């Protein structure tokens, strides 16, 4: 078995077709007729752009607009006056066009590769694609025809370039294996968009596999099974069919309301980290955003984002959601989320230290600027504010005071905002669970953050494998916390949602329905699966399960029982 990075889910069973790299060898030489060479270069660029445009059109039709844009980006790059100008300058210095293209592309490739940033490094792959395309045209090299691959082909390439992807016929290519690329590389994005199982970064794939041999691509696990036995093929065929069946079933839930088997409706939101993710949430059929982690705005930079920058980001997300709810969590730094320029002192126990709402309340200017940015954005959609790591009522009160101060400032300046903006509490500490009755009297909503709630209730670090056996939302203590928080919220008539990972856990879903949760906020790829899992239960069935579970004494007992019913 070969191991790589699982980049596009699913199972591909088929025969290998290795796409060897084109040999683009040329001898760099000086030229005497500069004008003729410039004309040759410009004609090659025109052909490249025409060809790329055609490929983009194919991709647009077969896959989608976004994927086509990746290829259109190639045209923009080679037509960019800086890149093109530099290439032409080298030709004007009497170098052949191949050498000129090679040299300038290499400069860009080196520059992008050196950043270490996944997305920028991806642009290096784009420039390689442009270089090979233009030099190939200059040399008159025939392109490899991926579009001729027969049905049941597993494509094996060093690097899957966007231009190669354009030739892929979805019905014929059942799997993709590459030697390079990561989860976020264009190859991965394109493979996922084409819904072809893909395993990337398999070292030496193009040499250790041979064309025609049978392989199985497990895009979820990142495995490539070589020389599979009959039994294994039969086993994976079953898995593949089940996978495709489930996918079809999930797709049939797109656009449908989220409801239990008895028709009781729930809200199904997404967790996001950037305004762009709001698009993913909408594409995934999320009904809103239950948690916008704003830390991203503060990370990977050297200074605090300004109020205006934040306003733009929140407004952008809100506009993408077109009036659907957007719950913005105020800055949750400290613990595992470091922001170097804030100069936070190293702490003995950062998870119990000066972080999140505690830090914000002591840095009022910074906090107020975030709150003002959120308030200003609230004029553009249904925005709600949520405070993280609340452990005492005073923190909520102080946060609310600041919201009122920020509102007064905006009013004085004549700036629009939602006067009735809701202010909620992320219940993710043991203390907030215990005083949920008190908090519910002063909060407009709760959202249960089970990732931290589990850790703080069990006193078990969520990142420490040695105490992983304790870190489970199925622990009787955590279940009691969750039940209590929901009950306290309901008693005061405020909505209670959940934005921790447990909201997407199929075993938790009947329990949450029984406890009275009304909103589930999950990662975008989980939306349809959670909708399906919710649709399995009536409230009465969920109650019967919860009653049994809540009478159990250990996590193992709860888990074993839920295994039999979920
Ligand atoms: C949580 O704690 O459950 C949560 C959703 O927030 P984060 O994972 O950002 O701490
Ligand atoms: Mg948290």
Coordinates of C-alpha atoms and ligand atoms in Angstrom, one line a residue:
X1 CA 0.0 0.0 0.0
X2 CA 1.2 3.5 -0.8
X3 CA 0.4 6.4 1.5
X4 CA -0.3 10.0 0.6
X5 CA -2.6 12.8 1.5
X6 CA -6.3 12.1 1.1
X7 CA -7.5 15.2 -0.8
X8 CA -10.8 14.2 -2.4
X9 CA -13.1 11.7 -0.7
X10 CA -14.4 8.5 -2.3
X11 CA -13.1 5.2 -3.7
X12 CA -11.6 4.8 -7.2
X13 CA -11.0 1.3 -8.5
X14 CA -9.2 1.2 -11.9
X15 CA -6.1 0.9 -14.0
X16 CA -3.2 3.2 -13.9
X17 CA -2.3 5.6 -16.6
X18 CA 0.9 7.4 -16.0
X19 CA 1.2 10.8 -17.6
X20 CA 4.9 11.3 -18.1
X21 CA 6.3 14.8 -18.0
X22 CA 6.7 16.4 -21.4
X23 CA 10.4 16.9 -22.3
X24 CA 10.8 20.6 -22.8
X25 CA 14.5 20.5 -23.6
X26 CA 16.0 23.3 -25.6
X27 CA 19.4 24.8 -26.1
X28 CA 19.5 28.4 -25.0
X29 CA 20.9 30.4 -27.8
X30 CA 21.4 34.0 -28.9
X31 CA 19.2 35.4 -31.7
X32 CA 20.0 38.0 -34.2
X33 CA 16.5 39.1 -35.4
X34 CA 14.9 40.4 -32.2
X35 CA 11.7 41.5 -33.9
X36 CA 11.1 38.1 -35.4
X37 CA 11.8 36.4 -32.0
X38 CA 9.4 38.8 -30.3
X39 CA 6.7 38.0 -32.8
X40 CA 7.3 34.3 -32.3
X41 CA 7.0 34.7 -28.5
X42 CA 3.8 36.8 -28.8
X43 CA 2.2 34.3 -31.2
X44 CA 3.0 31.5 -28.7
X45 CA 1.4 33.5 -25.9
X46 CA -1.7 34.1 -28.1
X47 CA -1.9 30.4 -28.8
X48 CA -1.4 29.6 -25.1
X49 CA -4.2 32.1 -24.1
X50 CA -6.6 30.8 -26.8
X51 CA -6.0 27.3 -25.7
X52 CA -6.3 28.1 -22.0
X53 CA -9.5 30.0 -22.7
X54 CA -10.9 26.9 -24.4
X55 CA -9.9 24.8 -21.5
X56 CA -11.5 27.2 -19.1
X57 CA -14.7 27.1 -21.0
X58 CA -14.7 23.3 -20.8
X59 CA -14.1 23.4 -17.1
X60 CA -16.7 26.0 -16.6
X61 CA -19.3 23.7 -18.2
X62 CA -18.1 20.5 -16.7
X63 CA -17.2 21.7 -13.2
X64 CA -18.0 25.4 -12.4
X65 CA -17.1 29.0 -12.6
X66 CA -14.7 29.0 -9.7
X67 CA -12.6 26.3 -11.1
X68 CA -12.5 28.0 -14.5
X69 CA -11.2 31.1 -12.8
X70 CA -8.1 29.2 -11.8
X71 CA -7.2 28.8 -15.5
X72 CA -8.3 32.3 -16.4
X73 CA -5.7 33.3 -13.8
X74 CA -3.0 31.8 -16.0
X75 CA -4.0 34.2 -18.8
X76 CA -4.0 37.1 -16.5
X77 CA -0.5 36.2 -15.3
X78 CA 1.2 35.8 -18.7
X79 CA -0.6 38.9 -20.0
X80 CA 0.5 40.8 -16.9
X81 CA 2.7 43.7 -18.2
X82 CA 5.3 43.1 -15.6
X83 CA 5.8 39.4 -16.3
X84 CA 5.4 39.8 -20.1
X85 CA 7.6 42.9 -20.1
X86 CA 10.4 41.2 -18.3
X87 CA 10.3 38.3 -20.7
X88 CA 10.4 40.6 -23.7
X89 CA 13.3 42.6 -22.2
X90 CA 15.3 39.4 -22.2
X91 CA 14.4 38.7 -25.8
X92 CA 15.4 42.3 -26.6
X93 CA 18.8 41.4 -25.1
X94 CA 19.0 38.8 -27.9
X95 CA 18.1 35.7 -25.9
X96 CA 15.8 33.1 -27.4
X97 CA 12.2 33.1 -26.4
X98 CA 12.4 29.7 -24.6
X99 CA 15.2 30.9 -22.4
X100 CA 13.4 34.2 -21.7
X101 CA 10.2 32.5 -20.6
X102 CA 12.1 29.9 -18.5
X103 CA 14.2 32.5 -16.7
X104 CA 11.4 34.9 -15.7
X105 CA 9.1 32.0 -14.8
X106 CA 11.8 30.5 -12.6
X107 CA 12.2 33.8 -10.9
X108 CA 8.5 33.8 -10.0
X109 CA 8.5 30.2 -9.1
X110 CA 11.4 30.7 -6.7
X111 CA 9.8 33.7 -5.2
X112 CA 6.4 32.1 -4.6
X113 CA 8.0 28.8 -3.4
X114 CA 10.1 30.6 -0.8
X115 CA 7.1 32.0 1.1
X116 CA 6.3 28.7 2.8
X117 CA 2.6 29.8 2.6
X118 CA 0.4 27.1 1.1
X119 CA -1.7 29.5 -1.1
X120 CA 1.3 31.5 -2.4
X121 CA 3.2 28.3 -3.1
X122 CA 0.3 27.2 -5.1
X123 CA 0.9 30.2 -7.4
X124 CA 4.4 28.6 -8.1
X125 CA 2.5 25.6 -9.5
X126 CA 0.5 27.9 -11.7
X127 CA 3.6 29.6 -13.1
X128 CA 5.1 26.2 -13.8
X129 CA 2.0 25.3 -15.8
X130 CA 2.3 28.6 -17.8
X131 CA 6.0 28.0 -18.4
X132 CA 5.5 24.4 -19.7
X133 CA 2.5 25.6 -21.8
X134 CA 4.3 28.4 -23.5
X135 CA 7.6 26.6 -23.9
X136 CA 5.8 23.6 -25.2
X137 CA 4.1 25.7 -27.9
X138 CA 7.4 27.4 -28.8
X139 CA 9.0 23.9 -29.2
X140 CA 6.0 22.5 -31.0
X141 CA 5.7 19.7 -28.4
X142 CA 2.5 17.7 -28.7
X143 CA 0.4 17.7 -25.5
X144 CA -0.5 14.5 -23.7
X145 CA -4.2 13.8 -24.3
X146 CA -5.7 13.0 -20.9
X147 CA -9.1 13.4 -22.7
X148 CA -8.3 10.1 -24.5
X149 CA -8.0 8.1 -21.3
X150 CA -10.4 5.1 -21.4
X151 CA -13.1 4.5 -18.8
X152 CA -11.8 3.2 -15.4
X153 CA -8.6 5.1 -15.5
X154 CA -6.6 6.1 -12.5
X155 CA -4.5 9.1 -13.5
X156 CA -1.0 9.1 -12.1
X157 CA 1.0 12.3 -12.5
X158 CA 3.9 14.2 -10.8
X159 CA 1.7 17.2 -10.4
X160 CA -1.8 17.7 -11.5
X161 CA -2.0 21.1 -13.2
X162 CA -5.1 23.0 -13.8
X163 CA -4.6 22.7 -17.6
X164 CA -4.4 18.9 -17.3
X165 CA -7.6 18.9 -15.2
X166 CA -9.3 20.6 -18.0
X167 CA -8.9 17.5 -20.2
X168 CA -10.4 15.2 -17.6
X169 CA -13.6 13.4 -18.6
X170 CA -15.4 12.8 -15.3
X171 CA -16.9 9.5 -16.5
X172 CA -13.5 8.0 -17.5
X173 CA -11.2 9.1 -14.7
X174 CA -12.0 7.2 -11.5
X175 CA -9.1 8.3 -9.4
X176 CA -6.1 10.6 -9.2
X177 CA -2.7 10.0 -7.7
X178 CA 0.0 12.7 -7.6
X179 CA 3.5 13.1 -6.2
X180 CA 3.0 16.6 -5.0
X181 CA 0.3 18.8 -3.6
X182 CA -1.5 19.4 -0.4
X183 CA -5.1 19.6 0.9
X184 CA -5.4 23.2 -0.3
X185 CA -3.5 22.9 -3.6
X186 CA -5.3 23.6 -6.8
X187 CA -5.0 19.9 -7.7
X188 CA -7.0 19.1 -4.5
X189 CA -9.6 21.8 -5.1
X190 CA -10.1 20.7 -8.7
X191 CA -10.2 17.0 -7.8
X192 CA -12.9 17.8 -5.2
X193 CA -14.8 19.9 -7.6
X194 CA -14.8 17.1 -10.1
X195 CA -15.7 14.7 -7.3
X196 CA -12.9 12.3 -8.3
X197 CA -11.2 10.5 -5.4
X198 CA -7.6 11.7 -5.1
X199 CA -4.5 10.9 -3.1
X200 CA -1.8 13.5 -3.4
X201 CA 1.9 13.6 -2.4
X202 CA 2.6 9.9 -2.9
X203 CA 6.4 9.8 -3.1
X204 CA 7.6 8.2 -6.4
X205 CA 4.1 7.4 -7.6
X206 CA 5.0 7.8 -11.3
X207 CA 8.0 5.5 -11.0
X208 CA 6.7 2.8 -8.6
X209 CA 3.4 2.3 -10.4
X210 CA 3.1 1.1 -14.0
X211 CA 0.6 1.9 -16.6
X212 CA -2.1 -0.7 -16.8
X213 CA -1.8 -2.1 -13.3
X214 CA -4.8 -2.3 -11.1
X215 CA -5.0 0.0 -8.0
X216 CA -7.6 1.2 -5.5
X217 CA -7.6 4.9 -4.5
X218 CA -9.0 5.6 -1.1
X219 CA -9.3 9.4 -1.2
X220 CA -10.7 9.7 2.3
X221 CA -7.8 7.8 4.1
X222 CA -5.1 8.9 1.6
X223 CA -4.2 5.3 0.7
X224 CA -3.4 3.6 -2.6
X225 CA -3.8 -0.2 -2.6
X226 CA -1.6 -1.8 -5.1
X227 CA -2.1 -5.3 -6.6
X228 CA -5.4 -5.7 -4.8
X229 CA -6.8 -9.2 -4.4
X230 CA -10.3 -10.2 -5.8
X231 CA -11.6 -10.0 -2.3
X232 CA -10.3 -6.6 -1.7
X233 CA -11.7 -5.3 -5.0
X234 CA -15.1 -6.7 -4.0
X235 CA -14.9 -5.1 -0.6
X236 CA -13.9 -1.7 -2.0
X237 CA -16.6 -2.0 -4.7
X238 CA -19.2 -2.3 -2.0
X239 CA -17.7 0.6 -0.1
X240 CA -17.7 2.7 -3.2
X241 CA -21.3 1.9 -4.0
X242 CA -22.3 2.7 -0.4
X243 CA -20.4 6.0 -0.6
X244 CA -22.0 7.0 -3.8
X245 CA -25.5 6.0 -2.5
X246 CA -25.0 8.1 0.6
X247 CA -23.8 11.0 -1.4
X248 CA -26.9 10.9 -3.6
X249 CA -29.1 10.7 -0.6
X250 CA -27.4 13.6 1.0
X251 CA -27.7 15.7 -2.1
X252 CA -31.4 15.0 -2.1
X253 CA -31.6 17.0 1.1
X254 CA -30.1 20.1 -0.4
X255 CA -32.5 23.0 -0.2
X256 CA -34.8 21.1 2.2
X257 CA -35.6 22.3 5.7
X258 CA -33.8 20.7 8.6
X259 CA -36.5 18.7 10.4
X260 CA -36.9 15.6 12.6
X261 CA -38.9 12.6 11.5
X262 CA -41.9 14.3 13.2
X263 CA -41.5 17.5 11.2
X264 CA -40.1 19.5 14.1
X265 CA -37.8 22.0 12.5
X266 CA -34.3 23.0 13.6
X267 CA -31.8 25.6 12.5
X268 CA -28.6 24.2 10.8
X269 CA -25.8 26.8 10.7
X270 CA -22.1 26.7 9.8
X271 CA -18.9 27.5 11.6
X272 CA -16.7 29.8 9.6
X273 CA -13.3 31.5 10.0
X274 CA -13.1 34.0 7.2
X275 CA -15.6 36.0 5.2
X276 CA -14.8 33.7 2.2
X277 CA -15.9 30.8 4.3
X278 CA -19.4 32.4 4.3
X279 CA -19.5 31.4 0.6
X280 CA -18.6 27.9 1.5
X281 CA -21.3 27.9 4.1
X282 CA -23.9 29.0 1.6
X283 CA -22.7 26.5 -1.0
X284 CA -23.0 23.7 1.6
X285 CA -26.6 24.8 2.2
X286 CA -26.0 26.2 5.6
X287 CA -29.0 28.2 6.9
X288 CA -26.7 30.8 8.6
X289 CA -23.5 31.1 10.5
X290 CA -23.6 30.0 14.1
X291 CA -20.0 30.8 14.8
X292 CA -17.7 33.2 13.0
X293 CA -14.2 32.8 14.6
X294 CA -12.8 36.3 14.3
X295 CA -9.3 35.3 15.3
X296 CA -8.2 35.0 11.7
X297 CA -8.5 38.8 11.3
X298 CA -5.9 39.2 14.0
X299 CA -3.5 36.5 13.0
X300 CA -0.7 36.4 10.4
X301 CA -0.1 40.1 10.6
X302 CA 2.0 42.5 12.7
X303 CA -0.5 44.8 14.2
X304 CA -4.2 45.0 15.2
X305 CA -6.7 45.2 12.4
X306 CA -8.4 48.6 12.3
X307 CA -12.1 49.1 13.0
X308 CA -12.6 49.7 9.3
X309 CA -10.8 46.6 8.2
X310 CA -12.9 44.5 10.6
X311 CA -16.1 46.3 9.6
X312 CA -15.4 45.4 5.9
X313 CA -14.8 41.7 6.8
X314 CA -18.0 41.4 8.9
X315 CA -20.0 43.3 6.3
X316 CA -18.7 41.1 3.5
X317 CA -19.6 37.9 5.4
X318 CA -23.0 39.4 6.1
X319 CA -23.7 40.4 2.5
X320 CA -22.7 36.9 1.4
X321 CA -25.3 35.4 3.8
X322 CA -28.0 37.6 2.3
X323 CA -29.9 38.3 5.5
X324 CA -29.3 34.9 7.1
X325 CA -28.1 35.0 10.7
X326 CA -24.4 35.6 11.4
X327 CA -23.2 35.1 14.9
X328 CA -19.9 36.8 15.3
X329 CA -17.7 35.7 18.2
X330 CA -15.5 38.4 19.7
X331 CA -11.8 37.8 19.8
X332 CA -10.9 34.5 21.4
X333 CA -7.2 34.5 21.8
X334 CA -4.8 32.9 24.3
X335 CA -4.7 29.2 25.1
X336 CA -3.9 27.5 21.9
X337 CA -4.5 30.7 19.8
X338 CA -1.4 32.9 19.9
X339 CA -1.1 36.4 18.4
X340 CA 2.6 37.3 18.8
X341 CA 2.3 41.1 18.3
X342 CA -0.1 41.4 21.3
X343 CA 2.9 40.4 23.5
X344 CA 1.0 38.3 25.8
X345 CA 3.2 37.0 28.7
X346 CA 4.0 33.3 28.7
X347 CA 1.7 31.7 31.3
X348 CA 2.1 28.6 33.4
X349 CA -1.4 27.6 32.5
X350 CA -2.6 29.5 29.4
X351 CA -5.9 27.6 29.1
X352 CA -6.9 29.0 32.5
X353 CA -5.2 32.3 32.0
X354 CA -5.5 35.8 30.6
X355 CA -7.4 35.0 27.4
X356 CA -10.5 35.6 25.3
X357 CA -13.2 37.8 27.1
X358 CA -10.8 38.3 30.0
X359 CA -8.1 39.9 27.8
X360 CA -10.7 41.9 25.8
X361 CA -12.3 43.4 28.9
X362 CA -8.9 44.6 30.1
X363 CA -8.0 46.0 26.6
X364 CA -11.2 48.0 26.2
X365 CA -10.1 50.2 23.3
X366 CA -9.3 47.2 21.2
X367 CA -12.5 45.4 22.3
X368 CA -14.6 48.4 21.6
X369 CA -13.2 48.8 18.2
X370 CA -14.2 45.2 17.4
X371 CA -17.7 45.8 18.8
X372 CA -18.1 49.0 16.8
X373 CA -17.1 47.2 13.7
X374 CA -19.6 44.4 14.4
X375 CA -22.3 47.0 15.1
X376 CA -21.6 48.9 11.9
X377 CA -21.8 45.7 9.9
X378 CA -25.2 44.9 11.7
X379 CA -26.8 47.5 9.5
X380 CA -26.2 45.1 6.5
X381 CA -27.8 41.9 7.8
X382 CA -28.9 39.8 10.8
X383 CA -25.7 40.0 12.9
X384 CA -25.5 38.8 16.5
X385 CA -22.6 39.2 19.0
X386 CA -21.3 36.3 21.1
X387 CA -18.7 36.5 23.9
X388 CA -16.4 33.5 24.4
X389 CA -15.2 31.9 27.6
X390 CA -17.7 33.5 29.9
X391 CA -17.3 32.3 33.5
X392 CA -19.1 34.9 35.5
X393 CA -22.2 37.2 35.1
X394 CA -20.1 40.3 35.5
X395 CA -18.2 39.5 32.3
X396 CA -21.4 39.4 30.3
X397 CA -22.5 42.7 32.0
X398 CA -19.3 44.4 31.2
X399 CA -19.3 43.2 27.7
X400 CA -22.9 44.4 27.3
X401 CA -21.9 47.8 28.8
X402 CA -19.3 48.2 26.2
X403 CA -21.8 47.3 23.5
X404 CA -24.0 50.1 24.8
X405 CA -21.1 52.5 24.9
X406 CA -20.2 51.6 21.3
X407 CA -23.8 52.1 20.2
X408 CA -23.8 55.6 21.8
X409 CA -20.6 56.5 20.0
X410 CA -22.1 55.4 16.7
X411 CA -25.3 57.2 17.3
X412 CA -23.5 60.4 18.1
X413 CA -21.6 60.1 14.8
X414 CA -24.8 59.3 12.9
X415 CA -23.6 55.8 11.9
X416 CA -26.3 53.1 11.3
X417 CA -26.4 49.9 13.3
X418 CA -29.0 47.4 14.5
X419 CA -30.3 48.9 17.7
X420 CA -31.7 45.5 18.8
X421 CA -28.6 43.5 18.1
X422 CA -28.6 40.3 20.2
X423 CA -25.8 39.6 22.6
X424 CA -25.2 36.0 23.5
X425 CA -22.9 33.8 25.6
X426 CA -20.8 31.0 24.3
X427 CA -21.2 28.5 27.1
X428 CA -17.9 26.6 27.0
X429 CA -16.6 26.6 30.6
X430 CA -17.7 24.5 33.5
X431 CA -18.6 27.7 35.4
X432 CA -20.9 28.9 32.7
X433 CA -22.7 25.6 32.8
X434 CA -23.2 25.7 36.5
X435 CA -24.5 29.3 36.4
X436 CA -26.4 28.9 33.2
X437 CA -29.6 29.8 35.1
X438 CA -28.1 33.1 36.0
X439 CA -26.6 33.8 32.6
X440 CA -29.8 32.9 30.8
X441 CA -31.5 35.9 32.6
X442 CA -29.1 38.3 31.0
X443 CA -28.1 36.8 27.7
X444 CA -30.1 36.9 24.5
X445 CA -29.0 33.4 23.4
X446 CA -26.6 30.6 24.3
X447 CA -24.3 28.6 22.0
X448 CA -22.6 25.6 23.6
X449 CA -19.0 25.3 22.7
X450 CA -18.5 21.6 23.5
X451 CA -14.8 21.6 22.3
X452 CA -13.9 23.6 25.4
X453 CA -16.8 22.7 27.6
X454 CA -15.7 19.0 27.4
X455 CA -12.1 20.0 28.3
X456 CA -13.0 22.4 31.1
X457 CA -15.6 20.0 32.6
X458 CA -13.3 17.0 32.5
X459 CA -10.2 19.0 33.3
X460 CA -8.7 17.2 30.3
X461 CA -6.7 19.1 27.7
X462 CA -8.3 18.7 24.3
X463 CA -4.9 18.3 22.6
X464 CA -3.3 15.8 25.1
X465 CA -3.6 12.2 23.8
X466 CA -2.8 10.8 27.2
X467 CA -6.0 12.2 28.6
X468 CA -8.0 11.6 25.4
X469 CA -10.0 8.8 27.1
X470 CA -11.5 11.4 29.3
X471 CA -12.1 14.0 26.6
X472 CA -15.6 12.9 25.3
X473 CA -18.9 14.7 25.1
X474 CA -20.5 11.4 26.0
X475 CA -19.1 11.6 29.5
X476 CA -22.0 11.7 32.0
X477 CA -20.7 15.0 33.4
X478 CA -20.5 16.7 30.0
X479 CA -24.0 15.4 29.1
X480 CA -25.3 16.8 32.3
X481 CA -23.7 20.1 31.6
X482 CA -25.2 20.3 28.1
X483 CA -28.6 19.2 29.4
X484 CA -28.5 21.8 32.1
X485 CA -27.4 24.7 29.8
X486 CA -30.2 23.9 27.3
X487 CA -32.8 23.6 30.1
X488 CA -31.7 26.9 31.7
X489 CA -31.9 28.6 28.3
X490 CA -35.3 27.3 27.6
X491 CA -36.6 28.2 31.1
X492 CA -35.8 31.8 30.3
X493 CA -37.1 31.6 26.8
X494 CA -33.8 32.1 25.0
X495 CA -32.6 30.0 22.0
X496 CA -29.8 27.6 22.7
X497 CA -27.5 26.4 19.9
X498 CA -24.3 24.3 19.8
X499 CA -21.2 25.3 17.8
X500 CA -18.8 22.7 19.2
X501 CA -17.9 19.6 17.2
X502 CA -20.4 17.5 19.2
X503 CA -23.2 19.2 17.2
X504 CA -22.2 17.1 14.2
X505 CA -21.7 13.8 16.2
X506 CA -24.4 11.4 15.1
X507 CA -24.5 9.8 18.6
X508 CA -25.1 13.2 20.2
X509 CA -27.9 14.3 17.8
X510 CA -30.8 12.3 19.5
X511 CA -29.6 13.5 22.9
X512 CA -29.5 17.1 21.8
X513 CA -32.9 16.9 20.2
X514 CA -34.3 15.5 23.4
X515 CA -32.6 18.1 25.6
X516 CA -34.3 20.8 23.4
X517 CA -31.4 22.2 21.3
X518 CA -32.8 24.3 18.5
X519 CA -29.7 25.3 16.5
X520 CA -26.8 23.1 15.3
X521 CA -23.7 24.9 13.9
X522 CA -21.3 22.6 12.1
X523 CA -18.5 22.7 9.6
X524 CA -19.7 23.3 6.0
X525 CA -18.9 19.7 4.7
X526 CA -21.0 18.3 7.5
X527 CA -24.2 20.2 6.8
X528 CA -26.1 17.7 4.7
X529 CA -25.0 14.7 6.8
X530 CA -26.2 16.4 10.0
X531 CA -29.5 17.3 8.3
X532 CA -29.9 13.6 7.4
X533 CA -29.0 12.5 11.0
X534 CA -31.5 15.0 12.5
X535 CA -34.2 13.7 10.1
X536 CA -34.0 10.2 11.5
X537 CA -35.5 11.1 14.9
X538 CA -38.8 12.1 16.3
X539 CA -38.7 14.0 19.6
X540 CA -40.4 11.0 21.3
X541 CA -37.7 8.5 20.1
X542 CA -35.0 10.9 21.1
X543 CA -36.5 11.3 24.5
X544 CA -36.6 7.5 25.0
X545 CA -32.9 7.3 24.1
X546 CA -31.9 10.3 26.3
X547 CA -33.8 8.9 29.3
X548 CA -31.8 5.7 29.1
X549 CA -28.5 7.5 28.5
X550 CA -29.0 9.9 31.4
X551 CA -29.5 7.0 33.8
X552 CA -26.1 5.5 32.8
X553 CA -23.0 5.8 34.9
X554 CA -20.0 5.7 32.6
X555 CA -19.0 6.9 29.2
X556 CA -18.3 3.4 28.0
X557 CA -21.8 2.4 28.9
X558 CA -23.3 5.4 27.1
X559 CA -21.2 4.7 24.0
X560 CA -21.9 1.0 23.9
X561 CA -25.7 1.7 24.2
X562 CA -25.6 4.4 21.5
X563 CA -23.7 2.1 19.2
X564 CA -26.7 -0.2 19.2
X565 CA -29.3 2.5 18.5
X566 CA -27.7 5.1 16.3
Ligands
LIG1 C1 -15.7 25.4 21.3 O1 -14.9 25.6 22.2 O2 -16.5 24.4 21.3 C2 -15.7 26.2 20.1 C3 -16.6 26.0 19.1 O3 -14.7 27.1 19.9 P1 -13.2 26.9 19.6 O4 -13.1 25.5 19.0 O5 -12.9 28.0 18.6 O6 -12.5 27.1 20.9
LIG2 MG1 -13.9 27.5 22.5

